[in-house]
Tab-separated table of C-alpha atoms in Angstrom:
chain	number	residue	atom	x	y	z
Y	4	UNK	CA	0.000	0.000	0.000
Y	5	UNK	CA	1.984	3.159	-1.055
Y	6	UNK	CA	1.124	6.289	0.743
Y	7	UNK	CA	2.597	9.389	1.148
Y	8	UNK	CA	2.945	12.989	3.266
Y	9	UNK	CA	4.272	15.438	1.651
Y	10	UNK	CA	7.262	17.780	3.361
Y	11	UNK	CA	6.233	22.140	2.659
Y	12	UNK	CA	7.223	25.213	4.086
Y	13	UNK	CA	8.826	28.387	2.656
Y	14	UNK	CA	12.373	28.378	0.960
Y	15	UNK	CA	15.104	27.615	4.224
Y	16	UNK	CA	12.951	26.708	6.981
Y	17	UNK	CA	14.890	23.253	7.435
Y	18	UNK	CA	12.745	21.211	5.217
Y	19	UNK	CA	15.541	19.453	3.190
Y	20	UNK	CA	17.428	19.157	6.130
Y	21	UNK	CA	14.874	17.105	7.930
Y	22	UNK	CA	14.715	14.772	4.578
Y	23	UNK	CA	17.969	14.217	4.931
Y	24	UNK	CA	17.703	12.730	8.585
Y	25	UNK	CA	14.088	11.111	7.439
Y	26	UNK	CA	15.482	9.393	4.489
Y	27	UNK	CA	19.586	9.521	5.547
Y	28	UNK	CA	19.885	10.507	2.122
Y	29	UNK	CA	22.328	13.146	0.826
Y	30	UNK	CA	20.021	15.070	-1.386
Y	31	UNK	CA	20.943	19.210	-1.596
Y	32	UNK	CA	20.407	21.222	1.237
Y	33	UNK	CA	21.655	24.966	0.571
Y	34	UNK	CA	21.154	28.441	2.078
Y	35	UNK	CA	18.807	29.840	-1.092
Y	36	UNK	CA	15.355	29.102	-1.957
Y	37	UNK	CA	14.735	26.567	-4.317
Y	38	UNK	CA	17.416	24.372	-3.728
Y	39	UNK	CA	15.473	21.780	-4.280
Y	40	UNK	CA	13.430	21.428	-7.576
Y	41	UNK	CA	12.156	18.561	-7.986
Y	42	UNK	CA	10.297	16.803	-5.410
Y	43	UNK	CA	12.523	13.465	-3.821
Y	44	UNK	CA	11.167	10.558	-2.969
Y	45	UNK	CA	11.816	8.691	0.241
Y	46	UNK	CA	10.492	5.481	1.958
Y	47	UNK	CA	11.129	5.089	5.526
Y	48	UNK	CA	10.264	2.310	7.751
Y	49	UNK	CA	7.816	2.767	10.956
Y	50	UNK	CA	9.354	2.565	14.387
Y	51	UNK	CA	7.882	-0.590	15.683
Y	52	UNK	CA	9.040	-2.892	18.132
Y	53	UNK	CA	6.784	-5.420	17.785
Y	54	UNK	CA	8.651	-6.611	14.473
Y	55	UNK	CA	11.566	-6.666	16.352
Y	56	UNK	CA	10.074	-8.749	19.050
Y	57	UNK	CA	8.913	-11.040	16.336
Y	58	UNK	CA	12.383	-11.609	15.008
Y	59	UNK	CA	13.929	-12.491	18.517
Y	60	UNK	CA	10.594	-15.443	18.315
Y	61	UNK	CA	10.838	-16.642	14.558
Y	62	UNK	CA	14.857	-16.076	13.733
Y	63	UNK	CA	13.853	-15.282	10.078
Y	64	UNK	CA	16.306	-14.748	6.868
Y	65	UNK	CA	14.485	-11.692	6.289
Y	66	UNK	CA	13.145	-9.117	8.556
Y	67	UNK	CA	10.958	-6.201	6.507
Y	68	UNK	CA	9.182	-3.424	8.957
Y	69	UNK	CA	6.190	-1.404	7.285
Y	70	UNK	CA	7.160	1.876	5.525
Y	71	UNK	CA	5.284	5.047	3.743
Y	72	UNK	CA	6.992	7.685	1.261
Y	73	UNK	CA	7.803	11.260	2.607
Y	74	UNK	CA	7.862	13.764	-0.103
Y	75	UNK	CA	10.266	16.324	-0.233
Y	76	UNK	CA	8.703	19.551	-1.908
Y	77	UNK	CA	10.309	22.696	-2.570
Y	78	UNK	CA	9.720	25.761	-0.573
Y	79	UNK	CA	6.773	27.469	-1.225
Y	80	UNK	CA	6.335	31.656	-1.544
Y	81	UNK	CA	3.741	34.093	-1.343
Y	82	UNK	CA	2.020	34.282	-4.573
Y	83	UNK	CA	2.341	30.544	-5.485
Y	84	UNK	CA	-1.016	29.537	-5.827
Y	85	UNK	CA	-0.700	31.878	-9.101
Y	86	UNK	CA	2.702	30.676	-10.109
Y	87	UNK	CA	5.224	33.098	-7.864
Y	88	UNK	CA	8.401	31.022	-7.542
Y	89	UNK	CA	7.777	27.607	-9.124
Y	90	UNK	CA	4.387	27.686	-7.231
Y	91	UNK	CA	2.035	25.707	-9.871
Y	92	UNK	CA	4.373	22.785	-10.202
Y	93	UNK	CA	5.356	22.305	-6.440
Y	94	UNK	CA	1.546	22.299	-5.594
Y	95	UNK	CA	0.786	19.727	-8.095
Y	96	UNK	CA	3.303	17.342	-5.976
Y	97	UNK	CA	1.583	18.317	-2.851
Y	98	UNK	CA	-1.647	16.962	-4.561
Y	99	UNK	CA	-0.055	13.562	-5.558
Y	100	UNK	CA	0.224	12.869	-1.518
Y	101	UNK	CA	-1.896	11.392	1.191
Y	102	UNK	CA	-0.977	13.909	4.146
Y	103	UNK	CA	0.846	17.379	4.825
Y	104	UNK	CA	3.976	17.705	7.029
Y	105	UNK	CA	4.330	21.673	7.100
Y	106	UNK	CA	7.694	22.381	8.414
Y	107	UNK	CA	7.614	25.937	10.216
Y	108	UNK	CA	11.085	27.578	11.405
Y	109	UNK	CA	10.362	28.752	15.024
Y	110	UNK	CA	14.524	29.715	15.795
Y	111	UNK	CA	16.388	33.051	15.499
Y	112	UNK	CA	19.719	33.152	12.858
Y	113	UNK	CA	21.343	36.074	11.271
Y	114	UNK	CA	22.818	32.994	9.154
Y	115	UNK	CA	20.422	31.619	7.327
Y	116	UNK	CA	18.148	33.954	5.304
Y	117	UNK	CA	14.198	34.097	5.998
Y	118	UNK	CA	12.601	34.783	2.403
Y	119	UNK	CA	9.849	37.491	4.813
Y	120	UNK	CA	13.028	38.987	6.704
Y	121	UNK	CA	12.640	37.833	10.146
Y	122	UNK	CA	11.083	34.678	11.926
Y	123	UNK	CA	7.159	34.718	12.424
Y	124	UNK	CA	6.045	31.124	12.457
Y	125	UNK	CA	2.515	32.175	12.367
Y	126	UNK	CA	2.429	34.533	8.968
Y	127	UNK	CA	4.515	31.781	7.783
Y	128	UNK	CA	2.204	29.126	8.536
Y	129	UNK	CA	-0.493	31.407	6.821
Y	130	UNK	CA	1.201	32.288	4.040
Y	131	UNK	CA	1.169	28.064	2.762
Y	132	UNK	CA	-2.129	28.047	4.072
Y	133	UNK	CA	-3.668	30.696	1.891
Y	134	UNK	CA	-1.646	29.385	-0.930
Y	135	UNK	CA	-3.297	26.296	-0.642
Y	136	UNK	CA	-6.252	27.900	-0.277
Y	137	UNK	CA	-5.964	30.043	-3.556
Y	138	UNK	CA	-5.394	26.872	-5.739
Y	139	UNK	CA	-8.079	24.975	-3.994
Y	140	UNK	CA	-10.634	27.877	-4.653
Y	141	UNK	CA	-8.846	28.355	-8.565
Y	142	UNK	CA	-10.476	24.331	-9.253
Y	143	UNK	CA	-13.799	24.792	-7.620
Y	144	UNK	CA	-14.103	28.479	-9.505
Y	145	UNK	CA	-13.367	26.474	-13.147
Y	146	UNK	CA	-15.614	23.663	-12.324
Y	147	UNK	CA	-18.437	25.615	-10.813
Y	148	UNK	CA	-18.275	27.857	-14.024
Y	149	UNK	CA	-18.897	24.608	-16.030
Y	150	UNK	CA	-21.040	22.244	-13.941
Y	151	UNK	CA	-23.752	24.834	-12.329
Y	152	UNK	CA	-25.881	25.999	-15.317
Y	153	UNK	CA	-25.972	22.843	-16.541
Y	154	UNK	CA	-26.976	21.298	-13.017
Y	155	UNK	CA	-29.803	23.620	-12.545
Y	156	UNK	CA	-30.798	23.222	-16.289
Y	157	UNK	CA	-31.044	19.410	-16.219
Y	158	UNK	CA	-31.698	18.942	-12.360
Y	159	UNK	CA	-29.259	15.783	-12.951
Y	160	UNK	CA	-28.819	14.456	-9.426
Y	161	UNK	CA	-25.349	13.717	-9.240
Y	162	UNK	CA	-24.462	17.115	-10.962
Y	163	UNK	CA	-26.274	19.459	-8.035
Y	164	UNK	CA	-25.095	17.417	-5.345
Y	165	UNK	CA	-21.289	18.216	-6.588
Y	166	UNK	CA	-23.008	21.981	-6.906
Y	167	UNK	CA	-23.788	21.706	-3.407
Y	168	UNK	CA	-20.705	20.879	-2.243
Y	169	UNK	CA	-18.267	22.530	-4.268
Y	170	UNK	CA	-20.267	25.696	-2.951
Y	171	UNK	CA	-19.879	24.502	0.650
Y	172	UNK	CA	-16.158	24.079	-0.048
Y	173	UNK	CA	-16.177	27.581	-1.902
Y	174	UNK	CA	-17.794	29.419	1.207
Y	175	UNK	CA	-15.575	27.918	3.989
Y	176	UNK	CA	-12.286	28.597	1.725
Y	177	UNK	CA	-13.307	31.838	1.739
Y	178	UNK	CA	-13.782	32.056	5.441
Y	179	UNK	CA	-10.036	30.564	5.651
Y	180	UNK	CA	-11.520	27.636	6.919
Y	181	UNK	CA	-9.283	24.863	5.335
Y	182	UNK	CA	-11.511	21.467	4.239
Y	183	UNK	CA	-10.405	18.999	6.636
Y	184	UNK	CA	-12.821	20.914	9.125
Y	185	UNK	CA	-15.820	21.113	7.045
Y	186	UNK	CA	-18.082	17.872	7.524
Y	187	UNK	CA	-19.135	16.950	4.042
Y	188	UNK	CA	-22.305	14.856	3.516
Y	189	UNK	CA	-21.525	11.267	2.769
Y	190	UNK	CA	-22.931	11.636	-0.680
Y	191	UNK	CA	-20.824	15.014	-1.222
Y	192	UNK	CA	-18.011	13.130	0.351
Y	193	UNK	CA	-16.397	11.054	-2.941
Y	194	UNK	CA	-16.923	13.732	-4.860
Y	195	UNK	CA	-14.901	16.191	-3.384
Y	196	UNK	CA	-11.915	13.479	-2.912
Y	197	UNK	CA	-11.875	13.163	-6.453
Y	198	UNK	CA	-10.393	16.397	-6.564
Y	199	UNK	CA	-7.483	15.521	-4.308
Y	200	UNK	CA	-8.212	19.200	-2.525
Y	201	UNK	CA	-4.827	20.206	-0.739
Y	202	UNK	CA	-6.631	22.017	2.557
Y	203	UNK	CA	-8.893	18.555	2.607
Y	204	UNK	CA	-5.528	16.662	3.452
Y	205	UNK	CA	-4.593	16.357	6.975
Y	206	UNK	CA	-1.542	18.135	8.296
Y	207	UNK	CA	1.137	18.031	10.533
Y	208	UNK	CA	3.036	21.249	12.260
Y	209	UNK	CA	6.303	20.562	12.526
Y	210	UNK	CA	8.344	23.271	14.662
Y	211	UNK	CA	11.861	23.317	13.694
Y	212	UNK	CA	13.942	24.864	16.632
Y	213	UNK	CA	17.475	25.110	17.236
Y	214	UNK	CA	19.346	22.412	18.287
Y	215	UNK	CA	21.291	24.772	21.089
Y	216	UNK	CA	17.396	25.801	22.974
Y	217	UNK	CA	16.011	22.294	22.338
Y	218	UNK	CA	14.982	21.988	25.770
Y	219	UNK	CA	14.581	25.898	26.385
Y	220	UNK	CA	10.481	27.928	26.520
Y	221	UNK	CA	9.836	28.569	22.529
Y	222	UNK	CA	7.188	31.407	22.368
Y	223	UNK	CA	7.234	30.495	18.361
Y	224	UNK	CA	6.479	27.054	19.078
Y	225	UNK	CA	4.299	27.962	21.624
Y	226	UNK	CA	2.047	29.861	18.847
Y	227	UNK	CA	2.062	27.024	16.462
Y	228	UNK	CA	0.588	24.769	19.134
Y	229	UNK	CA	-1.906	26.985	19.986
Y	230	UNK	CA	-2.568	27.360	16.114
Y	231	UNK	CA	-2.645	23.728	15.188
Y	232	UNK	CA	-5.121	22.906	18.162
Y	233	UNK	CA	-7.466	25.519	16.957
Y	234	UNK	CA	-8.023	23.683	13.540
Y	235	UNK	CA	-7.734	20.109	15.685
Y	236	UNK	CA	-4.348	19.375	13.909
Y	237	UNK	CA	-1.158	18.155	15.714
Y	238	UNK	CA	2.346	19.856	16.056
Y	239	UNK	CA	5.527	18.504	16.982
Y	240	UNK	CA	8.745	20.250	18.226
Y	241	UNK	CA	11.752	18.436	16.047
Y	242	UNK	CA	15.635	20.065	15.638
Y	243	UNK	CA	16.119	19.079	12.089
Y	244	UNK	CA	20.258	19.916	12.658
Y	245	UNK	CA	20.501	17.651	15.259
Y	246	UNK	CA	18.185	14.887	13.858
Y	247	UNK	CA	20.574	14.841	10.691
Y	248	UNK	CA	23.365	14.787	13.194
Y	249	UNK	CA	21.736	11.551	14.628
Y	250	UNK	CA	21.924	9.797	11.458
Y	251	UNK	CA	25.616	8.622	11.781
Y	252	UNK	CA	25.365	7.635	15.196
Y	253	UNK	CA	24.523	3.827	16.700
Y	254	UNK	CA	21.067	3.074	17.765
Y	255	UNK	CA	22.837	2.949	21.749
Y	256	UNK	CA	24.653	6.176	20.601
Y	257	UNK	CA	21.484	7.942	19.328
Y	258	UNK	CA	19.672	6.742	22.812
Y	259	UNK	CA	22.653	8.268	24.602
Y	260	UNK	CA	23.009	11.613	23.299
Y	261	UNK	CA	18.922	11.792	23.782
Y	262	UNK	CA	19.286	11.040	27.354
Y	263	UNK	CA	22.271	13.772	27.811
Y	264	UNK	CA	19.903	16.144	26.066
Y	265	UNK	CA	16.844	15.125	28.248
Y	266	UNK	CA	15.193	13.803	24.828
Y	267	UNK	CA	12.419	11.389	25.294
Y	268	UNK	CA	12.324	10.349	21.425
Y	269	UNK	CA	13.707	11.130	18.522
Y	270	UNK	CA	11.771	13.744	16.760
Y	271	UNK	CA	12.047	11.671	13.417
Y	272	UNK	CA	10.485	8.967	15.209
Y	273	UNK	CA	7.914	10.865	16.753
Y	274	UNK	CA	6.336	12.406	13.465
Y	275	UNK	CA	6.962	8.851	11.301
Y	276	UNK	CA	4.761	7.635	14.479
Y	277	UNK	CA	1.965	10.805	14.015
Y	278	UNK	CA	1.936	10.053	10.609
Y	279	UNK	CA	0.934	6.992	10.560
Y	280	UNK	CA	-1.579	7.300	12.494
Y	281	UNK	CA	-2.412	10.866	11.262
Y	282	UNK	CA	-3.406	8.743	7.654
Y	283	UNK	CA	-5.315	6.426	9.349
Y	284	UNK	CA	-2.728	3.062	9.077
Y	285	UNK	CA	-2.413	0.519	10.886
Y	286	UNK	CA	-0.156	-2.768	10.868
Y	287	UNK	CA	-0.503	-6.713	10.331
Y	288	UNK	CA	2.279	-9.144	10.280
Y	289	UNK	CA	2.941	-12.327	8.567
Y	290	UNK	CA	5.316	-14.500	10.738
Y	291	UNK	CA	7.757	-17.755	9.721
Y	292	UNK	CA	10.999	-19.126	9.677
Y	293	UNK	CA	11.512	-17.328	5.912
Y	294	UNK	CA	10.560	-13.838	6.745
Y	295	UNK	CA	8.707	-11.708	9.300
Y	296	UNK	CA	6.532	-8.203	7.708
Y	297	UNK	CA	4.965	-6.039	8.748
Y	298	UNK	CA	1.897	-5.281	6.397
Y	299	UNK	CA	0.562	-1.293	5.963
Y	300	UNK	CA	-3.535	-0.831	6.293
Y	301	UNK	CA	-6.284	1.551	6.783
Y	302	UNK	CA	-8.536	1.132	9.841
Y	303	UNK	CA	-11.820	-0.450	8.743
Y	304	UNK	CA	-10.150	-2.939	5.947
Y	305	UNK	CA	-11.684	-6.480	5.902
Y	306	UNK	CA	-9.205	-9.466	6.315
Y	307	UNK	CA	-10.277	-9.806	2.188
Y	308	UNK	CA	-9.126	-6.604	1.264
Y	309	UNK	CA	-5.926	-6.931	3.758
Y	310	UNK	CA	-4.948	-10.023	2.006
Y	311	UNK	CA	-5.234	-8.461	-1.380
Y	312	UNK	CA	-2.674	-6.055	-0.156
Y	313	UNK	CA	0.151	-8.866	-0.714
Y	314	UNK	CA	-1.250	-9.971	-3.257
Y	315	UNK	CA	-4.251	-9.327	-5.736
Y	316	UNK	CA	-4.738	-13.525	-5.530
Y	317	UNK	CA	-4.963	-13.574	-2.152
Y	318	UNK	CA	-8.264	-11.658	-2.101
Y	319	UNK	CA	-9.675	-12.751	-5.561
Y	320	UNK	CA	-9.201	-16.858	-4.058
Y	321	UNK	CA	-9.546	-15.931	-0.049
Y	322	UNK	CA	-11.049	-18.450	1.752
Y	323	UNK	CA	-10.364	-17.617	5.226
Y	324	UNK	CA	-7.341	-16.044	7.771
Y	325	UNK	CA	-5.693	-17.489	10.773
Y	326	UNK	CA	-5.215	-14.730	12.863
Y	327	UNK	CA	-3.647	-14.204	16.356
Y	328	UNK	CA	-3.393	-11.044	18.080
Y	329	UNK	CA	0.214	-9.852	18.520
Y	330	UNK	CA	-0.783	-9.903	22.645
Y	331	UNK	CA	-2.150	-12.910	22.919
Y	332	UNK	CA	1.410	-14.701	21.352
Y	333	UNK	CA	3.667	-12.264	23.599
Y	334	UNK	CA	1.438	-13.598	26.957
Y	335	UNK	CA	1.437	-17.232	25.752
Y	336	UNK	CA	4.727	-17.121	24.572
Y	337	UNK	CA	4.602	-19.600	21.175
Y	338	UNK	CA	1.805	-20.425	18.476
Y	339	UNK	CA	1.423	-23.603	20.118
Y	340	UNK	CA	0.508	-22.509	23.620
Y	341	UNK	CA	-2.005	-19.456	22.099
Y	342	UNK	CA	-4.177	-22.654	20.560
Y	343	UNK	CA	-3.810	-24.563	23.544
Y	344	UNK	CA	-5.380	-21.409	25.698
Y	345	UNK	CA	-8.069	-21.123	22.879
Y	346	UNK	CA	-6.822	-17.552	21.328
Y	347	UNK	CA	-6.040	-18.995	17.929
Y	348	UNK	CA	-8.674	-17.635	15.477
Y	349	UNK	CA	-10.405	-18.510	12.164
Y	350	UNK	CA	-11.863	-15.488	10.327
Y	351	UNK	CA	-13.854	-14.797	7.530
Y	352	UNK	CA	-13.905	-12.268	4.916
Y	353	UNK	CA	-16.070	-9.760	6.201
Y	354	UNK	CA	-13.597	-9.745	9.298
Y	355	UNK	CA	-12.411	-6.231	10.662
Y	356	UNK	CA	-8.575	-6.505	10.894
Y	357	UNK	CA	-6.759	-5.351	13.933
Y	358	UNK	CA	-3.736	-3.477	14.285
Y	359	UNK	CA	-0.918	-6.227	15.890
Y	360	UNK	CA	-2.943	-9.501	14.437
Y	361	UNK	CA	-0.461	-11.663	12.897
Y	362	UNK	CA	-2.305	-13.295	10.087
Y	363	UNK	CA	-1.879	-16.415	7.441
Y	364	UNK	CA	-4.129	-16.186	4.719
Y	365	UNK	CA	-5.844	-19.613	2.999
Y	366	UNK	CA	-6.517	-18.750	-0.401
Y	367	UNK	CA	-7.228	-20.918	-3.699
Y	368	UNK	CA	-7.349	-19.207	-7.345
């Protein structure tokens, strides 16, 4: 299952720096906007130890952990939405993904330039906002201008319901009310996610602060917090610098120079975690000898569909799925004991998987 956030912000707010640490790739990362061009493309694997319980249990030739893209997009300017910059193209990446990571500089340096002259996490924050604003509002002004007379003309069902809606998302955009907050009806709903709307995508503040006042009161993070809880979003506090400085260092050396800085968790790990669950993802695994996974799905799959997601066989032939919950094997301690204490399960298609079950599909094509 591919999915992907998306990495924004303005030109030299840290977000190629943090793709660095995300990805511990080498891509650019230079002191002038639009260092980066095109976006790249990164999978990363989901902090998880579960899988690596597993392992220690199964001692299997391969070991895979579950993993999503992050997108790294060039920095975005005032004026983008009508091409300012290389606005046009960079929001048509943003569209591709599944989820917004907006990376928001909240530190002081005479160093590194600020495109708006001085640090203001908030105008910065609204400056991408209304940007993606702008371009959502640009496709519902083109399609209302071709769908409405012809909706009220024919009274075709389907055609004033996307009226309806489109004009719902029209008058909150225009209220700077992003679309993630509106509650569509559930037959406006698949309409407007045809359109891959960027303010309908759900986003992540991420407050980039100096490595140096990590553990120091941030009145600029402060603000985002305070702004990301008004539109029920999430922010995280992350020191891109040091999490690329992490990159080299040993898992026991990363833990280490956490503790000396009175870290809890890497940052990196913290947003992977947030989002994951900020798509909506959980995670199965398939367990043996040969290889342990870890398997990527959304909340509310069936074990059919979940099966089809290793292969398109699996669902097209399912039969049933042996499933044990990842709890039930740590408390029993082996396959064999979970059947003997009567946890071992046979489900059906219509089954609603569970994050942690560890699953072995029966299928015949």
């Amino acid at each position: 299952m591919s999915l992907k956030a998306g990495i924004v912000g303005l030109p030299n707010v840290g977000k190629s720096t943090l793709f660095n640490a995300i990805t511990k790739q080498n891509i650019l990362a230079a002191n002038y906007p639009f260092a980066t061009i095109d976006p790249n493309v990164g999978v990363v694997s989901v902090p998880d130890k579960r899988i690596d319980v597993l392992n220690d249990m199964y001692h299997p030739q391969r070991l895979i952990p579950t993993s999503f893209e992050f997108t790294d997009i060039a920095g975005l300017v005032k004026g983008a939405s009508s091409g300012e910059g290389l606005g046009n193209k960079f929001l048509s990446h943003i569209r591709e993904t599944d989820a917004i990571v907006e990376v928001v500089r909240c530190f002081d340096d005479d160093n590194i330039i600020h495109v708006e002259g001085k640090c203001d996490p908030i105008r910065d924050i609204e400056i991408i906002n209304l940007e993606l604003s702008l371009a959502d509002l640009e496709i519902i002004n083109n399609r209302l201008d071709k769908i409405k007379k012809k909706a009220q003309t024919t009274k075709d069902k389907e055609a004033l319901i996307e009226v309806e809606a489109l004009e719902k998302a029209k008058n909150a955009l225009e209220k700077n009310i992003p679309l993630r907050m509106i509650d569509f009806k559930d037959d406006e709903l698949p309409l407007i996610k045809s359109y891959c709307f960027l303010t309908q995508k759900p986003i992540i503040y991420l407050a980039n602060v100096s490595e140096e006042h990590y553990n120091d009161e941030n009145s600029y993070y402060d603000k985002v917090c305070e702004y990301a809880l008004k539109e029920g979003s999430k922010a995280i506090k992350i020191s891109a610098k040091l999490e690329c400085e992490l990159v080299d260092y040993t898992e026991d050396e990363k833990k280490e120079m956490l503790e000396m800085l009175g870290i809890s968790e890497s940052g990196i790990d913290e947003l992977i975690k947030a989002t994951y669950e900020l798509l909506g993802l959980r995670t199965y695994f398939t367990v043996g000898s040969d290889e342990v996974r870890a398997w990527t799905f959304k909340a509310g799959m069936n074990a059919k569909e979940c099966a089809g997601i290793i292969h398109s066989d699996f669902e097209k032939g399912f039969i049933r799925a042996e499933v044990i919950a990842y709890d039930d094997l740590i408390l029993c301690g082996s396959e064999l004991k979970v059947k003997e204490a009567g946890k071992f399960r046979l489900e059906g298609k219509d089954y609603l998987m569970q994050d942690g079950d560890i699953c072995h599909f029966r299928f015949n094509v």
